[in-house]
Coordinates of C-alpha atoms and ligand atoms in Angstrom, one line a residue:
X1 CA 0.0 0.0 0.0
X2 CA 2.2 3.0 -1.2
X3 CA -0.2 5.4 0.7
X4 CA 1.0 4.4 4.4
X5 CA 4.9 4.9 4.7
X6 CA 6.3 1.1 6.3
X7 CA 7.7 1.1 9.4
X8 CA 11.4 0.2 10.0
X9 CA 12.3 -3.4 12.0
X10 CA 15.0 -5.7 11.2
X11 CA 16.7 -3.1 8.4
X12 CA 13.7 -3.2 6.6
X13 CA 11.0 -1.0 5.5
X14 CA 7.4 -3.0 6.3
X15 CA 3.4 -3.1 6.4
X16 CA 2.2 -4.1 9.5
X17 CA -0.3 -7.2 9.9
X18 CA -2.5 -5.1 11.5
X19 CA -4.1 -3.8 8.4
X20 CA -4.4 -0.5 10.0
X21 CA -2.9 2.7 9.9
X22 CA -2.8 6.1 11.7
X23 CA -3.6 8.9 9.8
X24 CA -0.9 12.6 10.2
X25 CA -3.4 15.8 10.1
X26 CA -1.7 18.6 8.5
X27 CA -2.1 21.2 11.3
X28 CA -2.3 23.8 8.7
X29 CA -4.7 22.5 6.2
X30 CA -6.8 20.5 8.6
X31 CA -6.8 17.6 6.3
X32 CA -4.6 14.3 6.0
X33 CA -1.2 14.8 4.9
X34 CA 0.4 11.4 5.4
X35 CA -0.7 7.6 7.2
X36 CA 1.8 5.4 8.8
X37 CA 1.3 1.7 9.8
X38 CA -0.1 1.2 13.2
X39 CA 2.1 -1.7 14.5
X40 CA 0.6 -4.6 16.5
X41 CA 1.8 -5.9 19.8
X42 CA 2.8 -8.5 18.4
X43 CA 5.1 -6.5 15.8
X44 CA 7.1 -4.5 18.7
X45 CA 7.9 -8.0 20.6
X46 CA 9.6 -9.6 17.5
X47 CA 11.2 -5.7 17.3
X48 CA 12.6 -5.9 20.5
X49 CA 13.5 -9.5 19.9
X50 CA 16.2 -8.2 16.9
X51 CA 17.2 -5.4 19.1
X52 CA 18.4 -7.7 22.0
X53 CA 20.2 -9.8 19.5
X54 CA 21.6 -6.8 17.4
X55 CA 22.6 -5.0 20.4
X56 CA 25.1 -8.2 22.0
X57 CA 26.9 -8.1 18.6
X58 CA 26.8 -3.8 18.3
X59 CA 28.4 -4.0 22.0
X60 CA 31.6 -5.9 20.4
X61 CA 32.1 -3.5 18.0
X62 CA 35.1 -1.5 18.2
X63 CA 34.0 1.9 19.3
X64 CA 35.8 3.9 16.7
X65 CA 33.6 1.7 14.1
X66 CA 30.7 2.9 15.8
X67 CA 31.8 6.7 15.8
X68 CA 32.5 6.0 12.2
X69 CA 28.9 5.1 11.8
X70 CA 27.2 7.8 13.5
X71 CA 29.5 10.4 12.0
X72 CA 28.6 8.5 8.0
X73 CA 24.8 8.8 9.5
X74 CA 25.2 12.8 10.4
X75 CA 26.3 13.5 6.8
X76 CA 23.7 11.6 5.3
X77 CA 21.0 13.4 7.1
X78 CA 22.1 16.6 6.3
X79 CA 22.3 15.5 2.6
X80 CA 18.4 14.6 3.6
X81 CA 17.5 18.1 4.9
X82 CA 15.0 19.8 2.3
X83 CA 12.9 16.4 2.4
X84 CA 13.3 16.1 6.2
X85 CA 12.4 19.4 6.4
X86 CA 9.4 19.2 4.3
X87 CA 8.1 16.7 5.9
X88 CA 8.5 19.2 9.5
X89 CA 6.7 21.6 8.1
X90 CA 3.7 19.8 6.7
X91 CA 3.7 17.4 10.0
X92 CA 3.8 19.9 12.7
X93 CA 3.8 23.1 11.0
X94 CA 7.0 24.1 11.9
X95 CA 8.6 27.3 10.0
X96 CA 10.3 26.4 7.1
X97 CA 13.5 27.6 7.8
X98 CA 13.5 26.3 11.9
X99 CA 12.4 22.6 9.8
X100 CA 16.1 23.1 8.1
X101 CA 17.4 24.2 11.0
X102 CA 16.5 21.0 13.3
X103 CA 17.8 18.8 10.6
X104 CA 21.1 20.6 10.1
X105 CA 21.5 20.5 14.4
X106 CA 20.3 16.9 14.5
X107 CA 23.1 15.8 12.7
X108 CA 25.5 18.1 14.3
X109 CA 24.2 16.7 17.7
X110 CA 25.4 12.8 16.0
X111 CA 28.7 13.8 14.9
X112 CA 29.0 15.5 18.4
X113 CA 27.9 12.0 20.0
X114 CA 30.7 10.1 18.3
X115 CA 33.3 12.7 19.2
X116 CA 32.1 12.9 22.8
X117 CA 31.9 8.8 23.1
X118 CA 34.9 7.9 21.9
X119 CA 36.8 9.9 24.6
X120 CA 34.5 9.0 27.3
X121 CA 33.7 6.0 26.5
X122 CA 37.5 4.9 25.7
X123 CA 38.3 5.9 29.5
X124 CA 37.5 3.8 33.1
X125 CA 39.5 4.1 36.4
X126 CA 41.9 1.3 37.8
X127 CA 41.5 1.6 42.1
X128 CA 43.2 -0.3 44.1
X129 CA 42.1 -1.9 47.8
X130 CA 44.9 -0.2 50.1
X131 CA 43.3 2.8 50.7
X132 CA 40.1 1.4 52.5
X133 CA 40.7 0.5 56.4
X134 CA 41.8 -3.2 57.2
X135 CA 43.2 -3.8 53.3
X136 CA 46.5 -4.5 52.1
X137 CA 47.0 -3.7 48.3
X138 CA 45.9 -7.3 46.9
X139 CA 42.8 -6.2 45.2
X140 CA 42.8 -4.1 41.8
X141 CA 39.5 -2.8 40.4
X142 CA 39.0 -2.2 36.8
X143 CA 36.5 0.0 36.0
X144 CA 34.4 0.1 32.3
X145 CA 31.8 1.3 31.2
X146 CA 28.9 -1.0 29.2
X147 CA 26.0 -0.5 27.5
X148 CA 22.5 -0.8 29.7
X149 CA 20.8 -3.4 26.7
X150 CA 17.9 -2.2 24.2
X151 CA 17.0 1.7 24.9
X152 CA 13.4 3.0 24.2
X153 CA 13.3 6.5 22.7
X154 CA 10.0 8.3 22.7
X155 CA 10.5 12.0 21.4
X156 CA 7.5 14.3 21.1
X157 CA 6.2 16.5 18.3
X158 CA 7.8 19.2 18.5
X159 CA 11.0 18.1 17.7
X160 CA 10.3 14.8 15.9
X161 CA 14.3 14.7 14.5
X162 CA 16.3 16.8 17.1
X163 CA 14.7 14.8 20.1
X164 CA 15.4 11.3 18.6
X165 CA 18.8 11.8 17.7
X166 CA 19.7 13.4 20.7
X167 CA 18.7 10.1 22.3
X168 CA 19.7 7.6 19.5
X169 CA 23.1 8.8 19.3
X170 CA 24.0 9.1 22.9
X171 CA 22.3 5.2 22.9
X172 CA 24.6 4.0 19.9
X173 CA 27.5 5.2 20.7
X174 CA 27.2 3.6 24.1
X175 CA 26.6 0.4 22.2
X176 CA 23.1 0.1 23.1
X177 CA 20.4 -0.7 20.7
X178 CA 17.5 1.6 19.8
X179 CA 13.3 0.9 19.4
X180 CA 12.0 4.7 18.2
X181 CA 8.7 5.0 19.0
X182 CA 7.7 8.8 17.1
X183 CA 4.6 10.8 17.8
X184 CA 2.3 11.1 15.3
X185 CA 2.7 13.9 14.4
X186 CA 6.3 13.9 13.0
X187 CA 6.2 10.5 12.5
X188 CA 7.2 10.9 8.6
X189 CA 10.0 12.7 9.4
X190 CA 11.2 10.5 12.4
X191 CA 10.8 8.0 9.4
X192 CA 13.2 9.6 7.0
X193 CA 15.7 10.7 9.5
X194 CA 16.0 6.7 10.4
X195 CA 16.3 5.9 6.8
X196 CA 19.3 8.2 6.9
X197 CA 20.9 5.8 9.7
X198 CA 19.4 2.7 7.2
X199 CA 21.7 4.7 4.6
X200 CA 25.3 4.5 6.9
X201 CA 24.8 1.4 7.0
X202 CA 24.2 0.4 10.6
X203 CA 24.0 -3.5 11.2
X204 CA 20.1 -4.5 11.2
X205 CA 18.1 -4.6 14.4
X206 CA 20.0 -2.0 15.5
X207 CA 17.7 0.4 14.9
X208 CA 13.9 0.1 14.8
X209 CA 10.9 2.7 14.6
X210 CA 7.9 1.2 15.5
X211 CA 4.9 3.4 14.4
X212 CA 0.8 3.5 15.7
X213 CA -1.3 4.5 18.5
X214 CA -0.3 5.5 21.9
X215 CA -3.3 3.8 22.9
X216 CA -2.1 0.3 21.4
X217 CA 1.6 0.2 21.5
X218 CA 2.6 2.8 24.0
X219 CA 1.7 0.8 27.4
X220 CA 3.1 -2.2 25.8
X221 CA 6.4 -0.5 24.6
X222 CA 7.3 1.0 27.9
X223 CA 6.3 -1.8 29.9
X224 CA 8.1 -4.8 28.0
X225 CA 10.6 -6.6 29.6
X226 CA 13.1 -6.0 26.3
X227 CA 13.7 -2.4 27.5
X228 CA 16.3 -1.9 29.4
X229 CA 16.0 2.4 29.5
X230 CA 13.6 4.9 28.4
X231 CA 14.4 8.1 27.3
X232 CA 11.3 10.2 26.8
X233 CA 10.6 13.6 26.0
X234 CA 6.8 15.0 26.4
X235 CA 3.7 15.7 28.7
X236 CA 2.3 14.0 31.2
X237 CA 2.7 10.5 29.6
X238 CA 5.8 10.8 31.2
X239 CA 4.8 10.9 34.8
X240 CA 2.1 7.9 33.8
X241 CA 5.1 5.9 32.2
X242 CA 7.5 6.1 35.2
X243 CA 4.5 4.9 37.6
X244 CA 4.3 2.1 35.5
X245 CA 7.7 1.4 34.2
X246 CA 9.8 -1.9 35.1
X247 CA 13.5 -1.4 37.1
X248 CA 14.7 0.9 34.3
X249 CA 16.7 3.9 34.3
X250 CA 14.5 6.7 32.8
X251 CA 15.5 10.1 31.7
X252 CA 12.6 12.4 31.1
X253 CA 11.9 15.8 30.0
X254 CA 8.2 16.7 30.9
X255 CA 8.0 20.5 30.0
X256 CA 7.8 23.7 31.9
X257 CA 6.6 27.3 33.2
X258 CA 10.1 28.8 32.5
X259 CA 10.1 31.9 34.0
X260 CA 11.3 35.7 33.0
X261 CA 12.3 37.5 36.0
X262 CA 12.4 41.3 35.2
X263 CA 14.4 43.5 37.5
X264 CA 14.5 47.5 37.1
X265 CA 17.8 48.0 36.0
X266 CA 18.0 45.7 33.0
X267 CA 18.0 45.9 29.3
X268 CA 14.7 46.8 28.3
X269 CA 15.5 46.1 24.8
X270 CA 17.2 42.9 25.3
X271 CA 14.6 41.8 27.5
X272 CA 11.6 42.2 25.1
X273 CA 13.8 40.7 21.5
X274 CA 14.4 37.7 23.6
X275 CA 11.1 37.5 25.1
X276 CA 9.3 37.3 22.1
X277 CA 12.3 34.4 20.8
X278 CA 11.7 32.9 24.3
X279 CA 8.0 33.2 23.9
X280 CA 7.1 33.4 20.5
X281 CA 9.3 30.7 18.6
X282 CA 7.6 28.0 17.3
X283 CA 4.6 29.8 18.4
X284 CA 5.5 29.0 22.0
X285 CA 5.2 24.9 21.3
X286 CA 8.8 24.2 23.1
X287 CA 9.2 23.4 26.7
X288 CA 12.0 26.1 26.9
X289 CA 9.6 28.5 25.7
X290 CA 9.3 31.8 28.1
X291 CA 5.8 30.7 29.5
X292 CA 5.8 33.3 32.4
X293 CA 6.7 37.1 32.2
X294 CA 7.5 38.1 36.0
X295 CA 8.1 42.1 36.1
X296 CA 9.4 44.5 38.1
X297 CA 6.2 46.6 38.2
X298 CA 7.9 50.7 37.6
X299 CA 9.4 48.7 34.3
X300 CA 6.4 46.8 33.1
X301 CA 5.0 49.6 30.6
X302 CA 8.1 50.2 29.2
X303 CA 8.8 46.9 28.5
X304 CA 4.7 45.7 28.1
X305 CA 4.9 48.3 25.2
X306 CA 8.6 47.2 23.8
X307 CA 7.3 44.0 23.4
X308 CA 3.3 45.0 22.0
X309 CA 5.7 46.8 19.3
X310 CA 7.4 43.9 18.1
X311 CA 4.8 41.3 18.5
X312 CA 2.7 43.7 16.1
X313 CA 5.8 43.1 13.8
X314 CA 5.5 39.1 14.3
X315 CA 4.3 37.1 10.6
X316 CA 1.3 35.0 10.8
X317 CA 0.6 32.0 8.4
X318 CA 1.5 29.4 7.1
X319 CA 4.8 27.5 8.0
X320 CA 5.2 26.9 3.9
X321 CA 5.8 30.9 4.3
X322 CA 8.3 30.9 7.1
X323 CA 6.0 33.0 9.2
X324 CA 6.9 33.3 13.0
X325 CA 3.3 32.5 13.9
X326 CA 2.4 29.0 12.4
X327 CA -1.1 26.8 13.5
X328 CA -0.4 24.7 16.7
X329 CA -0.4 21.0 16.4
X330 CA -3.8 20.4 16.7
X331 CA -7.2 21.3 17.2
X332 CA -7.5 19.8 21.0
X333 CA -4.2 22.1 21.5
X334 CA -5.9 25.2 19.8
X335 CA -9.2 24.3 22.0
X336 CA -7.0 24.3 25.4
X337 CA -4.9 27.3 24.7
X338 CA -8.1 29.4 23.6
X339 CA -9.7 27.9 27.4
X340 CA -6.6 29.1 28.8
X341 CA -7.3 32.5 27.2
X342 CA -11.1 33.0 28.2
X343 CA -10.2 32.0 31.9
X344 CA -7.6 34.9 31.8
X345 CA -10.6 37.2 30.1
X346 CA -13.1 36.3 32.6
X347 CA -10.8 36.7 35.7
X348 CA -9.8 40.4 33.9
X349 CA -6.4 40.2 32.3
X350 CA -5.5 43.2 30.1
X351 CA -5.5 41.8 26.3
X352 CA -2.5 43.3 24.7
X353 CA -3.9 42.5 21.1
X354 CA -7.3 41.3 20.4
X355 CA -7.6 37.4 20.4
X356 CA -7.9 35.8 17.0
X357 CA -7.9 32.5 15.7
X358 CA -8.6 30.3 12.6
X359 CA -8.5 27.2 12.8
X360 CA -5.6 25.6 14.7
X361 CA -3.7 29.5 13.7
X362 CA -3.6 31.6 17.3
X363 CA -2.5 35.3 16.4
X364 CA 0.0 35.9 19.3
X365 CA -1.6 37.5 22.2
X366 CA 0.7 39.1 25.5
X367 CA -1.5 38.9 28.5
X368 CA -0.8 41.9 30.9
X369 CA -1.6 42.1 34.9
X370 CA -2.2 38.2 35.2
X371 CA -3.0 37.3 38.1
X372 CA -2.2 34.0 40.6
X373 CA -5.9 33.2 40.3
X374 CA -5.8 32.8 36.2
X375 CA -5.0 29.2 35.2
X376 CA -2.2 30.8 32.6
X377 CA -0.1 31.8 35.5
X378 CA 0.6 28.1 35.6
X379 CA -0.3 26.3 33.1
X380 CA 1.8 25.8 30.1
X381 CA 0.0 26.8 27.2
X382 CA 2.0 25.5 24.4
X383 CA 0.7 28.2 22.3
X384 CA 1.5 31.8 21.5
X385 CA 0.2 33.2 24.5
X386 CA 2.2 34.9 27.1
X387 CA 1.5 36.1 30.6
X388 CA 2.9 39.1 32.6
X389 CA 2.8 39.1 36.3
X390 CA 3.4 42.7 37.5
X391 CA 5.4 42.4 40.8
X392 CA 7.0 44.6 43.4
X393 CA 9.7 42.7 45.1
X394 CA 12.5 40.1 43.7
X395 CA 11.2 37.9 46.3
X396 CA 7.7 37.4 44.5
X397 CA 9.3 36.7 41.4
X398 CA 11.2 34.1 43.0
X399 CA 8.6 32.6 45.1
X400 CA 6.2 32.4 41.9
X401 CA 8.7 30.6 40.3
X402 CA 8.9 28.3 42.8
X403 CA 5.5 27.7 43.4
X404 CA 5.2 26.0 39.8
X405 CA 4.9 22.3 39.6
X406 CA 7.7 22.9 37.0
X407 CA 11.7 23.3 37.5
X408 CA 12.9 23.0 34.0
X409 CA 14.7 26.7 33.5
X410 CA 13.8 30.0 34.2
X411 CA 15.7 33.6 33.1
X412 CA 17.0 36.9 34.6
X413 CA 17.3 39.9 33.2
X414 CA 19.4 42.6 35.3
X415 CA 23.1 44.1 34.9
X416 CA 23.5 43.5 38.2
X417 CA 26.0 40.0 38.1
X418 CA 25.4 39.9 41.9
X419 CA 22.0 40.0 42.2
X420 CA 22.1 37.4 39.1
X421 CA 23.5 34.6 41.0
X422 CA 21.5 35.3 44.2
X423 CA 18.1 35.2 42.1
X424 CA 19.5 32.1 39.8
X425 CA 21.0 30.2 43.7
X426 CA 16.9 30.9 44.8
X427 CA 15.8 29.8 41.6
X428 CA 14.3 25.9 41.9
X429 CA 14.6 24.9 38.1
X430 CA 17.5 23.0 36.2
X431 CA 19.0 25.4 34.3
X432 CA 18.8 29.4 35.3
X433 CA 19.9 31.9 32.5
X434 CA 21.2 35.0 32.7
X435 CA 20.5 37.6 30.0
X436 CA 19.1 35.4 27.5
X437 CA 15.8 33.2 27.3
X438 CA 15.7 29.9 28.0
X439 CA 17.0 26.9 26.0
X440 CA 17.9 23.5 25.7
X441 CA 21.2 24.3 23.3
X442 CA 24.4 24.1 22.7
X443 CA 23.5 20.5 22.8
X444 CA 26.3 19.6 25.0
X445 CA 25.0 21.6 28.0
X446 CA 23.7 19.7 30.6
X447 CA 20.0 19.8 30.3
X448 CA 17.6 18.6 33.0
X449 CA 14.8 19.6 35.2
X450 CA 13.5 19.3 38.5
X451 CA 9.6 18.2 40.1
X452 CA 7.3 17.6 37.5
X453 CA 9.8 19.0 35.0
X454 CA 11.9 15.7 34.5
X455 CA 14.1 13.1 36.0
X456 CA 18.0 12.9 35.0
X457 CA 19.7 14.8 33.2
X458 CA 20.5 15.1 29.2
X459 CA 23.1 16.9 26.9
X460 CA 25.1 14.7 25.1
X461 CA 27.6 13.5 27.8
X462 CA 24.9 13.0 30.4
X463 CA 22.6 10.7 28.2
X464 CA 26.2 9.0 27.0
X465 CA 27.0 8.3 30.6
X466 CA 23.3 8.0 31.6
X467 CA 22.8 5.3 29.0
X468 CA 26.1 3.5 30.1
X469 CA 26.3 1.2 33.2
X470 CA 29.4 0.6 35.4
X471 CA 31.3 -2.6 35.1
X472 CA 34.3 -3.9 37.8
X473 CA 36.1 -6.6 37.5
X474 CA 38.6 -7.0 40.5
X475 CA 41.7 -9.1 40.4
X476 CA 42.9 -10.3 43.6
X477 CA 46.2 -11.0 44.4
X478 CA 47.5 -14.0 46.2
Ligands
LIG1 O1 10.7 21.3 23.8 C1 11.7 21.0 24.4 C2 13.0 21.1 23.8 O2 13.9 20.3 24.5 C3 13.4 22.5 23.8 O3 14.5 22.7 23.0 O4 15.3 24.9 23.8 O5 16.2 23.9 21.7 O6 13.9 24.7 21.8 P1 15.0 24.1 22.5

């Protein structure tokens, strides 16, 4: 059936048993773009049958062959952009040039994995006994590091390539095995980007996508007792999976409230350029994304009215068009950000702009004097909506940031170094940043957040080492 792409198992491209498929709305047009196979039960436990078998032979090869891999699979995938790409922006709407971009990082985030695992990876520690009480020096410990077994990655739409990779490669080059499970929507372009690791040449079972409903598959993926990790990126499926997950390590990224903490003396035009990138990129659909304005209140005009200017400038359309403003992912996400909105109307926020929609297209709206009582003061919209909280002490700011169920990273704006570090110190999130709006990137930072944000951390060398396990073997002298 050329109409439903084949999903990938065993180095091959095939149609599930199931007869079925699941069909990829475009968020723009409203209408079908693509279907993919909807696997059976049945089809992930023969996938994470080849994985286990693929991943005892992957673990024997010689890690430089397995940097020499990743690095042939980075170049193929940005030979693959424009399609990749394409695929993006029909998929999840993503600006066309921001589609490019995530391919172009995704396989600078591979090449970066084989560089990073062959010197980390190539290391361990030799201890010896003497220097614990009651030994002599008759015991040597050799220290390695192996891989944990078959890893389960489940990225989420927004970053159907980036988010993949930057779990498949940590996974590979740690000679672990890999079972992709995409969301729907960017499950075409999860697709090609694995075809580009089909292309290098990786051994088969090694790498598998496994395609369908959450509803089907998704229990069963994260509770089979082939995976030996899960690294997921998402909602609140995450918190659901690690109730229900087996003795795994699990690294999750769950989203966030980032914060914008405001103080008197800062930047006013830095503050509102990187509130709208914080904000507005993507239409707000990243967990990174600014989700919280907190403002010193004898700056808040100034800046409410820097930032009215330029999101007056903002382009809204389609994602074909490179506009800044692009439809969300869905309707059921257009229907919860525009609830979000009439519960901040109701409870008598100031509207910035009028509200406007068509369709699952949200014109971007800033949301002065918000309140504690509005739902948008915590929720995350995922949309390009943005609260400001007017406040008179440092202290509120903090402790409204603190208050959130979220930790993942939060931003201060002041010239005031000092003050920085006392407000970031105070600040209960992952990652604070100072002058700039929140974000995942470079890819090598650590990235991780706390409470309902996530659990572990990622970057390239924490998912290598956190997809790694320690192995001692001890030789004892006579
Ligand atoms: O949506 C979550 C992503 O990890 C955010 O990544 O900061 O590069 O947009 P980003």
């Amino acid at each position: 059936d050329g109409d439903v792409f084949k999903y990938y198992a065993d180095g091959e491209w095939k149609k599930s048993g199931s007869g079925k498929s699941v069909a990829i709305i475009n968020p723009t047009t409203r209408k079908t773009q693509y279907k993919v196979q909807a696997c059976s039960q049945e089809e992930v436990n023969k996938v994470m049958e080849s994985a286990k078998v693929a991943q005892k032979l992957w673990a024997r090869t010689p890690l430089w062959k397995r940097a020499e891999l990743l690095h042939k699979a980075a170049g193929v995938l940005k030979e693959h952009k424009a399609p990749i790409a394409e695929c993006l922006v029909k998929e999840i709407a993503k600006p066309a040039k921001d589609a490019v971009s995530e391919v172009v990082r995704s396989g600078d985030l591979v090449s970066y994995c084989a560089e990073e695992g062959v010197r980390l990876l190539g290391q361990g520690a030799f201890l010896t006994s003497d220097s614990f009480p009651g030994n002599e020096r008759t015991k040597y410990c050799l220290v390695s590091k192996i891989p944990l077994g078959v890893v389960l990655a489940i990225p989420p739409f927004n970053y159907p390539v980036n988010l993949a990779v930057s779990k498949i490669g940590p996974a590979l080059i740690a000679g672990n095995s890999i079972v992709l499970k995409p969301p729907t929507q960017g499950a075409v372009a999860a697709l090609h980007m694995v075809h580009c690791f089909h292309l290098a040449g990786f051994p088969k079972g090694l790498i598998s996508c496994v395609t369908g409903k959450g509803s089907e598959i998704g229990d069963f993926l994260t509770m089979h007792p082939g995976v030996n990790c899960i690294s997921f990126t998402g909602g609140d499926t995450g918190i659901a999976i690690s109730k229900k997950a087996g003795m795994v390590p699990l690294q999750m990224e769950l989203g966030g409230k980032d914060a914008c903490i405001v103080l008197e003396d800062a930047d006013l035009d830095l503050v509102a350029a990187n509130i709208i990138k914080g904000g507005f990129s993507y239409s707000g659909q990243r967990c990174t994304a600014i989700k919280v304005v907190l403002v010193m209140e004898s700056v808040a005009d100034d800046l409410v009215e820097k930032v009215k200017a330029k999101v007056a400038k903002l382009k809204v359309g389609p994602p074909e068009d490179d506009c800044d403003i692009t439809p969300v992912v869905s309707e059921s996400s257009a229907n919860f950000i525009e609830g979000l909105v009439k519960d901040a109307k109701e409870k008598g926020a100031t509207f910035c702009q009028e509200y406007k929609r068509e369709g699952n297209l949200i014109w971007p709206l800033l949301l002065d004097h918000v309140r504690p009582d509005m739902r948008i003061a915590w929720e995350e919209p995922f949309g390009p909506v943005l609260p400001v909280i007017r406040i008179t002490s440092v202290e509120e700011g903090i402790h409204h940031c603190n208050a959130s169920n979220f930790g993942l990273q939060g931003c201060v704006f002041t010239k005031d170094i000092n003050k920085a570090m006392l407000i970031s110190d105070a600040m209960e999130t992952g990652t604070v940043q100072i002058n700039s709006a929140p974000a995942r990137g470079p890819d090598h930072f650590p990235f991780q957040g706390i409470k309902d944000s996530g659990i572990g951390s990622q970057g390239i060398t924490n998912s290598i080492n956190m997809m790694v396990k320690v192995k001692s073997t001890v030789i004892n002298l006579p």
